[in-house]
Amino acid sequence: SPVEFRHLAVTVRMVGKIDYDETRLAPISAWVGGRIDRLFVDYAGMRVQKGDHLVYIYSPDLRTGQEEYLIALRRWQAAKKGSDADELASAEAIRSASRKKLELWGVQPAQIDDLEKSGRTDDHLTIYAPIGGTVIERDAFVGKYVQMGERLFTIANLGTVWVMLDAYEIDLPWIHYGEAVEFETDAYPGQLFKGRIAFVYPVLNEMTRTVKVRVNVPNPEGKLKPGMYIRARLDVTLDDAGRVKNNSVAGKWMCPMHPEIIKEKPSTCDNCGMDLVETEKLG
């Protein structure tokens, strides 16, 4: 073969594990103190959809809060019929504060509307799932008395997972935000998964001389499960000055928090709404 000039290529190999996407974890806590009378989710691993009921809690404080709201509501209704502006404003403030208190306890707006129409209070509260996903922790059981803020469940949305890689310090010059990484798992030999580097941790592990590198990976089929061992490969091309050259994202716009969001023109991130920035400014 004739001698020719080519861009130098570097291959970085790393190992690591699949982990939860911490931005898609939802701890479910008791919004009011009371006793768990019924569990709709009674084992870890169950899949739930957003809005599914999780637990049914008896709380005497809830009935008291509803009675306070009805009293505030009647006062506000009476003030509207003939009171002066100051009295009306005061009644409205008390009514709004009482309603907000119920909402913070997890009472749905539709339930509050029903309370206004019927005037009947209830001492039970249903807690619903704020996101869809898999229940990975369950601390609730029937008959347990819980305090306000006590954790009941943890839900993880596994539609996106994190790949936590260990990179040796000698390879750090070749590792940059937004670079594409390929990896495979023992569970699916020969099948390559892809993601982009989202974060290079600023601290070196002095025992292993490695730095954690986080890769965001879409997981629509749910094949990647937290805890899986993986082997990753990063192929880097260098320019004439020895700097990393990434033609796949050159001249494009990328989200500073979600490197998988890449667009040809200035725009906003589909995930978080942040303004995209030029890839060159992200290194």
PDB file of C-alpha atoms in Angstrom:
ATOM      1  CA  SER A   1       0.000   0.000   0.000  1.00  0.00           C
ATOM      2  CA  PRO A   2       1.273   3.476  -0.738  1.00  0.00           C
ATOM      3  CA  VAL A   3       2.180   5.677   2.198  1.00  0.00           C
ATOM      4  CA  GLU A   4      -0.438   8.330   2.812  1.00  0.00           C
ATOM      5  CA  PHE A   5      -1.499  10.812   5.478  1.00  0.00           C
ATOM      6  CA  ARG A   6      -4.542   9.845   7.530  1.00  0.00           C
ATOM      7  CA  HIS A   7      -6.213  11.164  10.653  1.00  0.00           C
ATOM      8  CA  LEU A   8      -5.048   9.223  13.685  1.00  0.00           C
ATOM      9  CA  ALA A   9      -7.713   6.996  15.223  1.00  0.00           C
ATOM     10  CA  VAL A  10      -7.833   6.060  18.898  1.00  0.00           C
ATOM     11  CA  THR A  11      -9.994   3.344  20.425  1.00  0.00           C
ATOM     12  CA  VAL A  12     -10.904   3.658  24.102  1.00  0.00           C
ATOM     13  CA  ARG A  13     -12.285   0.555  25.801  1.00  0.00           C
ATOM     14  CA  MET A  14     -14.212   0.786  29.049  1.00  0.00           C
ATOM     15  CA  VAL A  15     -16.312  -1.445  31.263  1.00  0.00           C
ATOM     16  CA  GLY A  16     -19.213  -0.582  33.525  1.00  0.00           C
ATOM     17  CA  LYS A  17     -22.790  -1.310  34.544  1.00  0.00           C
ATOM     18  CA  ILE A  18     -26.304  -0.228  33.704  1.00  0.00           C
ATOM     19  CA  ASP A  19     -27.887   2.081  36.289  1.00  0.00           C
ATOM     20  CA  TYR A  20     -31.163   3.919  36.781  1.00  0.00           C
ATOM     21  CA  ASP A  21     -31.634   7.314  35.200  1.00  0.00           C
ATOM     22  CA  GLU A  22     -31.785   9.404  38.369  1.00  0.00           C
ATOM     23  CA  THR A  23     -33.845  12.078  36.627  1.00  0.00           C
ATOM     24  CA  ARG A  24     -36.564   9.454  36.036  1.00  0.00           C
ATOM     25  CA  LEU A  25     -36.831   8.189  39.606  1.00  0.00           C
ATOM     26  CA  ALA A  26     -39.943   9.117  41.578  1.00  0.00           C
ATOM     27  CA  PRO A  27     -40.055   8.442  45.332  1.00  0.00           C
ATOM     28  CA  ILE A  28     -43.675   8.227  46.493  1.00  0.00           C
ATOM     29  CA  SER A  29     -44.232   9.546  50.015  1.00  0.00           C
ATOM     30  CA  ALA A  30     -47.225   9.740  52.326  1.00  0.00           C
ATOM     31  CA  TRP A  31     -48.697  13.221  51.921  1.00  0.00           C
ATOM     32  CA  VAL A  32     -50.642  12.875  55.159  1.00  0.00           C
ATOM     33  CA  GLY A  33     -50.087  10.816  58.268  1.00  0.00           C
ATOM     34  CA  GLY A  34     -52.380   7.852  58.773  1.00  0.00           C
ATOM     35  CA  ARG A  35     -52.912   4.126  58.354  1.00  0.00           C
ATOM     36  CA  ILE A  36     -52.605   2.165  55.121  1.00  0.00           C
ATOM     37  CA  ASP A  37     -55.914   0.397  54.575  1.00  0.00           C
ATOM     38  CA  ARG A  38     -55.324  -0.966  51.091  1.00  0.00           C
ATOM     39  CA  LEU A  39     -52.435  -1.553  48.682  1.00  0.00           C
ATOM     40  CA  PHE A  40     -53.044  -1.572  44.954  1.00  0.00           C
ATOM     41  CA  VAL A  41     -49.340  -2.238  44.312  1.00  0.00           C
ATOM     42  CA  ASP A  42     -48.252  -5.022  46.618  1.00  0.00           C
ATOM     43  CA  TYR A  43     -44.907  -6.169  45.207  1.00  0.00           C
ATOM     44  CA  ALA A  44     -41.741  -4.651  43.745  1.00  0.00           C
ATOM     45  CA  GLY A  45     -41.336  -5.036  40.000  1.00  0.00           C
ATOM     46  CA  MET A  46     -44.937  -4.184  39.106  1.00  0.00           C
ATOM     47  CA  ARG A  47     -45.324  -1.834  36.147  1.00  0.00           C
ATOM     48  CA  VAL A  48     -47.640   1.143  36.604  1.00  0.00           C
ATOM     49  CA  GLN A  49     -48.908   3.925  34.380  1.00  0.00           C
ATOM     50  CA  LYS A  50     -49.048   7.596  35.279  1.00  0.00           C
ATOM     51  CA  GLY A  51     -52.205   8.204  37.294  1.00  0.00           C
ATOM     52  CA  ASP A  52     -52.619   4.609  38.517  1.00  0.00           C
ATOM     53  CA  HIS A  53     -53.729   4.280  42.125  1.00  0.00           C
ATOM     54  CA  LEU A  54     -51.056   2.971  44.478  1.00  0.00           C
ATOM     55  CA  VAL A  55     -52.296   3.056  48.062  1.00  0.00           C
ATOM     56  CA  TYR A  56     -55.418   3.925  50.087  1.00  0.00           C
ATOM     57  CA  ILE A  57     -54.704   5.724  53.385  1.00  0.00           C
ATOM     58  CA  TYR A  58     -56.986   6.480  56.341  1.00  0.00           C
ATOM     59  CA  SER A  59     -56.232   9.887  57.836  1.00  0.00           C
ATOM     60  CA  PRO A  60     -58.341  11.722  60.456  1.00  0.00           C
ATOM     61  CA  ASP A  61     -56.372  14.894  59.643  1.00  0.00           C
ATOM     62  CA  LEU A  62     -57.776  14.740  56.125  1.00  0.00           C
ATOM     63  CA  ARG A  63     -61.353  14.951  57.363  1.00  0.00           C
ATOM     64  CA  THR A  64     -60.416  17.907  59.572  1.00  0.00           C
ATOM     65  CA  GLY A  65     -58.833  19.687  56.618  1.00  0.00           C
ATOM     66  CA  GLN A  66     -61.932  19.132  54.499  1.00  0.00           C
ATOM     67  CA  GLU A  67     -64.205  20.502  57.222  1.00  0.00           C
ATOM     68  CA  GLU A  68     -61.988  23.588  57.485  1.00  0.00           C
ATOM     69  CA  TYR A  69     -62.282  24.069  53.744  1.00  0.00           C
ATOM     70  CA  LEU A  70     -66.089  23.801  53.815  1.00  0.00           C
ATOM     71  CA  ILE A  71     -66.264  26.406  56.590  1.00  0.00           C
ATOM     72  CA  ALA A  72     -63.974  28.725  54.589  1.00  0.00           C
ATOM     73  CA  LEU A  73     -66.070  28.093  51.478  1.00  0.00           C
ATOM     74  CA  ARG A  74     -69.351  29.016  53.204  1.00  0.00           C
ATOM     75  CA  ARG A  75     -67.779  32.174  54.633  1.00  0.00           C
ATOM     76  CA  TRP A  76     -66.556  33.188  51.175  1.00  0.00           C
ATOM     77  CA  GLN A  77     -69.968  32.532  49.634  1.00  0.00           C
ATOM     78  CA  ALA A  78     -71.652  34.637  52.317  1.00  0.00           C
ATOM     79  CA  ALA A  79     -69.112  37.448  51.855  1.00  0.00           C
ATOM     80  CA  LYS A  80     -69.870  37.625  48.145  1.00  0.00           C
ATOM     81  CA  LYS A  81     -73.518  38.463  48.861  1.00  0.00           C
ATOM     82  CA  GLY A  82     -73.074  41.670  50.790  1.00  0.00           C
ATOM     83  CA  SER A  83     -69.769  42.144  52.588  1.00  0.00           C
ATOM     84  CA  ASP A  84     -67.346  44.950  51.883  1.00  0.00           C
ATOM     85  CA  ALA A  85     -64.264  44.475  49.740  1.00  0.00           C
ATOM     86  CA  ASP A  86     -61.913  43.858  52.672  1.00  0.00           C
ATOM     87  CA  GLU A  87     -64.105  41.122  54.131  1.00  0.00           C
ATOM     88  CA  LEU A  88     -64.460  39.486  50.716  1.00  0.00           C
ATOM     89  CA  ALA A  89     -60.704  39.572  50.145  1.00  0.00           C
ATOM     90  CA  SER A  90     -60.073  38.055  53.569  1.00  0.00           C
ATOM     91  CA  ALA A  91     -62.605  35.269  52.964  1.00  0.00           C
ATOM     92  CA  GLU A  92     -61.126  34.540  49.551  1.00  0.00           C
ATOM     93  CA  ALA A  93     -57.609  34.310  51.005  1.00  0.00           C
ATOM     94  CA  ILE A  94     -58.733  31.843  53.677  1.00  0.00           C
ATOM     95  CA  ARG A  95     -60.640  29.754  51.119  1.00  0.00           C
ATOM     96  CA  SER A  96     -57.650  29.635  48.768  1.00  0.00           C
ATOM     97  CA  ALA A  97     -55.284  28.686  51.585  1.00  0.00           C
ATOM     98  CA  SER A  98     -57.588  25.876  52.731  1.00  0.00           C
ATOM     99  CA  ARG A  99     -57.916  24.541  49.184  1.00  0.00           C
ATOM    100  CA  LYS A 100     -54.165  24.704  48.657  1.00  0.00           C
ATOM    101  CA  LYS A 101     -53.656  22.727  51.868  1.00  0.00           C
ATOM    102  CA  LEU A 102     -55.841  19.910  50.531  1.00  0.00           C
ATOM    103  CA  GLU A 103     -54.038  19.927  47.185  1.00  0.00           C
ATOM    104  CA  LEU A 104     -50.673  19.643  48.943  1.00  0.00           C
ATOM    105  CA  TRP A 105     -52.044  16.635  50.810  1.00  0.00           C
ATOM    106  CA  GLY A 106     -52.702  14.978  47.468  1.00  0.00           C
ATOM    107  CA  VAL A 107     -56.436  15.620  47.128  1.00  0.00           C
ATOM    108  CA  GLN A 108     -57.167  15.923  43.409  1.00  0.00           C
ATOM    109  CA  PRO A 109     -58.912  19.089  42.100  1.00  0.00           C
ATOM    110  CA  ALA A 110     -61.852  16.977  40.919  1.00  0.00           C
ATOM    111  CA  GLN A 111     -62.204  15.539  44.435  1.00  0.00           C
ATOM    112  CA  ILE A 112     -62.244  19.047  45.905  1.00  0.00           C
ATOM    113  CA  ASP A 113     -64.938  20.049  43.411  1.00  0.00           C
ATOM    114  CA  ASP A 114     -67.023  17.045  44.493  1.00  0.00           C
ATOM    115  CA  LEU A 115     -66.510  18.069  48.120  1.00  0.00           C
ATOM    116  CA  GLU A 116     -67.879  21.544  47.343  1.00  0.00           C
ATOM    117  CA  LYS A 117     -70.976  20.105  45.653  1.00  0.00           C
ATOM    118  CA  SER A 118     -71.782  17.334  48.133  1.00  0.00           C
ATOM    119  CA  GLY A 119     -70.521  18.863  51.384  1.00  0.00           C
ATOM    120  CA  ARG A 120     -69.556  15.344  52.540  1.00  0.00           C
ATOM    121  CA  THR A 121     -66.087  14.879  53.990  1.00  0.00           C
ATOM    122  CA  ASP A 122     -63.979  11.737  53.676  1.00  0.00           C
ATOM    123  CA  ASP A 123     -61.207  10.400  55.896  1.00  0.00           C
ATOM    124  CA  HIS A 124     -59.462   8.324  53.189  1.00  0.00           C
ATOM    125  CA  LEU A 125     -56.985   9.404  50.535  1.00  0.00           C
ATOM    126  CA  THR A 126     -55.798   7.592  47.421  1.00  0.00           C
ATOM    127  CA  ILE A 127     -52.229   8.282  46.271  1.00  0.00           C
ATOM    128  CA  TYR A 128     -51.625   8.063  42.520  1.00  0.00           C
ATOM    129  CA  ALA A 129     -48.472   7.401  40.486  1.00  0.00           C
ATOM    130  CA  PRO A 130     -46.878  10.662  39.276  1.00  0.00           C
ATOM    131  CA  ILE A 131     -45.019   8.874  36.457  1.00  0.00           C
ATOM    132  CA  GLY A 132     -45.240   5.602  34.586  1.00  0.00           C
ATOM    133  CA  GLY A 133     -42.580   2.995  35.189  1.00  0.00           C
ATOM    134  CA  THR A 134     -41.545   0.068  37.363  1.00  0.00           C
ATOM    135  CA  VAL A 135     -41.908  -0.089  41.136  1.00  0.00           C
ATOM    136  CA  ILE A 136     -38.367  -0.870  42.325  1.00  0.00           C
ATOM    137  CA  GLU A 137     -38.910  -0.393  46.078  1.00  0.00           C
ATOM    138  CA  ARG A 138     -41.943  -1.012  48.270  1.00  0.00           C
ATOM    139  CA  ASP A 139     -41.948   0.070  51.915  1.00  0.00           C
ATOM    140  CA  ALA A 140     -45.722   0.089  52.388  1.00  0.00           C
ATOM    141  CA  PHE A 141     -47.918  -2.710  53.723  1.00  0.00           C
ATOM    142  CA  VAL A 142     -51.525  -2.951  54.862  1.00  0.00           C
ATOM    143  CA  GLY A 143     -52.057  -1.811  58.430  1.00  0.00           C
ATOM    144  CA  LYS A 144     -48.859   0.200  58.669  1.00  0.00           C
ATOM    145  CA  TYR A 145     -49.086   3.628  60.307  1.00  0.00           C
ATOM    146  CA  VAL A 146     -47.088   6.205  58.387  1.00  0.00           C
ATOM    147  CA  GLN A 147     -45.966   9.740  59.072  1.00  0.00           C
ATOM    148  CA  MET A 148     -46.240  12.619  56.627  1.00  0.00           C
ATOM    149  CA  GLY A 149     -43.302  12.420  54.223  1.00  0.00           C
ATOM    150  CA  GLU A 150     -42.520   8.764  54.897  1.00  0.00           C
ATOM    151  CA  ARG A 151     -41.522   6.919  51.743  1.00  0.00           C
ATOM    152  CA  LEU A 152     -43.939   4.287  50.460  1.00  0.00           C
ATOM    153  CA  PHE A 153     -42.666   3.365  46.986  1.00  0.00           C
ATOM    154  CA  THR A 154     -39.994   4.258  44.464  1.00  0.00           C
ATOM    155  CA  ILE A 155     -40.873   4.189  40.771  1.00  0.00           C
ATOM    156  CA  ALA A 156     -38.256   4.136  38.016  1.00  0.00           C
ATOM    157  CA  ASN A 157     -38.965   4.930  34.380  1.00  0.00           C
ATOM    158  CA  LEU A 158     -36.642   2.600  32.450  1.00  0.00           C
ATOM    159  CA  GLY A 159     -37.342   4.155  29.056  1.00  0.00           C
ATOM    160  CA  THR A 160     -33.881   5.709  29.396  1.00  0.00           C
ATOM    161  CA  VAL A 161     -31.030   4.274  31.454  1.00  0.00           C
ATOM    162  CA  TRP A 162     -27.566   5.413  32.460  1.00  0.00           C
ATOM    163  CA  VAL A 163     -24.445   3.483  31.539  1.00  0.00           C
ATOM    164  CA  MET A 164     -21.814   4.126  34.190  1.00  0.00           C
ATOM    165  CA  LEU A 165     -18.363   3.453  32.715  1.00  0.00           C
ATOM    166  CA  ASP A 166     -14.903   3.392  34.290  1.00  0.00           C
ATOM    167  CA  ALA A 167     -12.321   5.260  32.194  1.00  0.00           C
ATOM    168  CA  TYR A 168      -8.613   5.155  33.017  1.00  0.00           C
ATOM    169  CA  GLU A 169      -7.027   8.539  33.550  1.00  0.00           C
ATOM    170  CA  ILE A 170      -4.661   7.978  30.622  1.00  0.00           C
ATOM    171  CA  ASP A 171      -7.698   7.901  28.299  1.00  0.00           C
ATOM    172  CA  LEU A 172      -9.330  11.085  29.586  1.00  0.00           C
ATOM    173  CA  PRO A 173      -7.942  13.355  26.793  1.00  0.00           C
ATOM    174  CA  TRP A 174     -10.015  11.405  24.269  1.00  0.00           C
ATOM    175  CA  ILE A 175     -13.281  11.444  26.233  1.00  0.00           C
ATOM    176  CA  HIS A 176     -15.598  14.395  25.675  1.00  0.00           C
ATOM    177  CA  TYR A 177     -19.222  15.354  26.121  1.00  0.00           C
ATOM    178  CA  GLY A 178     -21.514  14.268  23.292  1.00  0.00           C
ATOM    179  CA  GLU A 179     -19.289  11.537  21.845  1.00  0.00           C
ATOM    180  CA  ALA A 180     -21.027   8.386  20.646  1.00  0.00           C
ATOM    181  CA  VAL A 181     -20.300   5.173  22.550  1.00  0.00           C
ATOM    182  CA  GLU A 182     -21.095   1.597  21.524  1.00  0.00           C
ATOM    183  CA  PHE A 183     -21.406  -1.245  24.024  1.00  0.00           C
ATOM    184  CA  GLU A 184     -22.642  -4.794  24.406  1.00  0.00           C
ATOM    185  CA  THR A 185     -23.933  -6.911  27.259  1.00  0.00           C
ATOM    186  CA  ASP A 186     -23.571 -10.549  28.274  1.00  0.00           C
ATOM    187  CA  ALA A 187     -27.342 -10.967  27.950  1.00  0.00           C
ATOM    188  CA  TYR A 188     -27.365 -10.008  24.234  1.00  0.00           C
ATOM    189  CA  PRO A 189     -23.993 -11.028  22.778  1.00  0.00           C
ATOM    190  CA  GLY A 190     -23.295  -9.522  19.379  1.00  0.00           C
ATOM    191  CA  GLN A 191     -25.973  -6.849  19.699  1.00  0.00           C
ATOM    192  CA  LEU A 192     -24.590  -3.322  19.885  1.00  0.00           C
ATOM    193  CA  PHE A 193     -26.285  -0.589  21.872  1.00  0.00           C
ATOM    194  CA  LYS A 194     -25.470   3.084  21.401  1.00  0.00           C
ATOM    195  CA  GLY A 195     -25.552   6.232  23.493  1.00  0.00           C
ATOM    196  CA  ARG A 196     -23.789   9.542  23.996  1.00  0.00           C
ATOM    197  CA  ILE A 197     -21.537  10.718  26.781  1.00  0.00           C
ATOM    198  CA  ALA A 198     -23.576  12.989  29.027  1.00  0.00           C
ATOM    199  CA  PHE A 199     -21.204  13.608  31.915  1.00  0.00           C
ATOM    200  CA  VAL A 200     -17.585  13.007  32.901  1.00  0.00           C
ATOM    201  CA  TYR A 201     -17.309  13.001  36.676  1.00  0.00           C
ATOM    202  CA  PRO A 202     -14.833  15.512  38.118  1.00  0.00           C
ATOM    203  CA  VAL A 203     -13.348  13.164  40.740  1.00  0.00           C
ATOM    204  CA  LEU A 204     -10.768  10.401  40.198  1.00  0.00           C
ATOM    205  CA  ASN A 205     -10.979   7.146  42.136  1.00  0.00           C
ATOM    206  CA  GLU A 206      -7.509   6.898  43.681  1.00  0.00           C
ATOM    207  CA  MET A 207      -7.802   3.151  44.242  1.00  0.00           C
ATOM    208  CA  THR A 208      -8.633   2.191  40.646  1.00  0.00           C
ATOM    209  CA  ARG A 209      -7.222   5.312  38.929  1.00  0.00           C
ATOM    210  CA  THR A 210     -10.439   5.634  36.967  1.00  0.00           C
ATOM    211  CA  VAL A 211     -13.071   8.307  36.377  1.00  0.00           C
ATOM    212  CA  LYS A 212     -16.774   7.619  36.030  1.00  0.00           C
ATOM    213  CA  VAL A 213     -18.231   8.421  32.619  1.00  0.00           C
ATOM    214  CA  ARG A 214     -22.008   8.539  32.237  1.00  0.00           C
ATOM    215  CA  VAL A 215     -23.712   7.651  28.968  1.00  0.00           C
ATOM    216  CA  ASN A 216     -27.422   8.279  28.369  1.00  0.00           C
ATOM    217  CA  VAL A 217     -28.987   5.382  26.482  1.00  0.00           C
ATOM    218  CA  PRO A 218     -32.565   5.043  25.153  1.00  0.00           C
ATOM    219  CA  ASN A 219     -34.153   1.785  26.310  1.00  0.00           C
ATOM    220  CA  PRO A 220     -37.563   1.599  24.568  1.00  0.00           C
ATOM    221  CA  GLU A 221     -37.715  -2.216  24.581  1.00  0.00           C
ATOM    222  CA  GLY A 222     -36.584  -2.558  28.184  1.00  0.00           C
ATOM    223  CA  LYS A 223     -33.717  -4.900  27.317  1.00  0.00           C
ATOM    224  CA  LEU A 224     -31.178  -2.972  29.395  1.00  0.00           C
ATOM    225  CA  LYS A 225     -31.707  -3.658  33.073  1.00  0.00           C
ATOM    226  CA  PRO A 226     -29.965  -1.887  35.974  1.00  0.00           C
ATOM    227  CA  GLY A 227     -27.056  -3.950  37.247  1.00  0.00           C
ATOM    228  CA  MET A 228     -26.105  -5.491  33.884  1.00  0.00           C
ATOM    229  CA  TYR A 229     -22.367  -5.669  33.208  1.00  0.00           C
ATOM    230  CA  ILE A 230     -21.306  -4.063  29.909  1.00  0.00           C
ATOM    231  CA  ARG A 231     -18.218  -3.582  27.745  1.00  0.00           C
ATOM    232  CA  ALA A 232     -18.007  -0.306  25.842  1.00  0.00           C
ATOM    233  CA  ARG A 233     -15.956   1.065  22.969  1.00  0.00           C
ATOM    234  CA  LEU A 234     -15.308   4.676  22.005  1.00  0.00           C
ATOM    235  CA  ASP A 235     -13.733   5.337  18.599  1.00  0.00           C
ATOM    236  CA  VAL A 236     -12.058   8.733  18.383  1.00  0.00           C
ATOM    237  CA  THR A 237     -10.588  10.497  15.334  1.00  0.00           C
ATOM    238  CA  LEU A 238      -7.936  13.185  15.831  1.00  0.00           C
ATOM    239  CA  ASP A 239      -7.300  16.196  13.628  1.00  0.00           C
ATOM    240  CA  ASP A 240      -3.918  17.474  12.441  1.00  0.00           C
ATOM    241  CA  ALA A 241      -3.312  19.150  15.809  1.00  0.00           C
ATOM    242  CA  GLY A 242      -4.045  15.993  17.774  1.00  0.00           C
ATOM    243  CA  ARG A 243      -7.419  17.199  19.008  1.00  0.00           C
ATOM    244  CA  VAL A 244     -10.562  15.076  19.069  1.00  0.00           C
ATOM    245  CA  LYS A 245     -12.505  15.464  15.851  1.00  0.00           C
ATOM    246  CA  ASN A 246     -16.204  14.568  15.889  1.00  0.00           C
ATOM    247  CA  ASN A 247     -17.711  15.033  12.459  1.00  0.00           C
ATOM    248  CA  SER A 248     -21.069  13.585  13.496  1.00  0.00           C
ATOM    249  CA  VAL A 249     -21.928  16.610  15.647  1.00  0.00           C
ATOM    250  CA  ALA A 250     -19.724  19.299  14.096  1.00  0.00           C
ATOM    251  CA  GLY A 251     -21.633  22.475  13.299  1.00  0.00           C
ATOM    252  CA  LYS A 252     -24.791  21.287  15.024  1.00  0.00           C
ATOM    253  CA  TRP A 253     -26.691  22.320  18.132  1.00  0.00           C
ATOM    254  CA  MET A 254     -26.926  20.223  21.289  1.00  0.00           C
ATOM    255  CA  CYS A 255     -28.606  20.368  24.692  1.00  0.00           C
ATOM    256  CA  PRO A 256     -26.178  20.997  27.592  1.00  0.00           C
ATOM    257  CA  MET A 257     -28.098  18.484  29.748  1.00  0.00           C
ATOM    258  CA  HIS A 258     -29.347  15.941  27.188  1.00  0.00           C
ATOM    259  CA  PRO A 259     -26.643  15.124  24.603  1.00  0.00           C
ATOM    260  CA  GLU A 260     -28.987  12.834  22.693  1.00  0.00           C
ATOM    261  CA  ILE A 261     -30.904  15.953  21.572  1.00  0.00           C
ATOM    262  CA  ILE A 262     -29.018  17.182  18.482  1.00  0.00           C
ATOM    263  CA  LYS A 263     -30.473  19.509  15.875  1.00  0.00           C
ATOM    264  CA  GLU A 264     -29.244  21.199  12.730  1.00  0.00           C
ATOM    265  CA  LYS A 265     -30.381  24.682  13.764  1.00  0.00           C
ATOM    266  CA  PRO A 266     -30.835  26.703  16.990  1.00  0.00           C
ATOM    267  CA  SER A 267     -33.821  25.418  18.914  1.00  0.00           C
ATOM    268  CA  THR A 268     -34.844  24.165  22.354  1.00  0.00           C
ATOM    269  CA  CYS A 269     -34.428  20.765  24.007  1.00  0.00           C
ATOM    270  CA  ASP A 270     -37.362  18.392  23.582  1.00  0.00           C
ATOM    271  CA  ASN A 271     -36.806  17.056  27.109  1.00  0.00           C
ATOM    272  CA  CYS A 272     -36.118  20.073  29.319  1.00  0.00           C
ATOM    273  CA  GLY A 273     -36.824  23.124  27.153  1.00  0.00           C
ATOM    274  CA  MET A 274     -33.310  24.585  27.479  1.00  0.00           C
ATOM    275  CA  ASP A 275     -31.834  26.515  24.565  1.00  0.00           C
ATOM    276  CA  LEU A 276     -29.500  24.379  22.474  1.00  0.00           C
ATOM    277  CA  VAL A 277     -25.907  25.543  22.108  1.00  0.00           C
ATOM    278  CA  GLU A 278     -23.284  24.998  19.441  1.00  0.00           C
ATOM    279  CA  THR A 279     -21.520  21.673  19.895  1.00  0.00           C
ATOM    280  CA  GLU A 280     -18.110  23.352  19.665  1.00  0.00           C
ATOM    281  CA  LYS A 281     -18.893  25.332  22.818  1.00  0.00           C
ATOM    282  CA  LEU A 282     -19.453  22.062  24.694  1.00  0.00           C
ATOM    283  CA  GLY A 283     -15.955  20.818  23.927  1.00  0.00           C
TER     284      GLY A 283
END
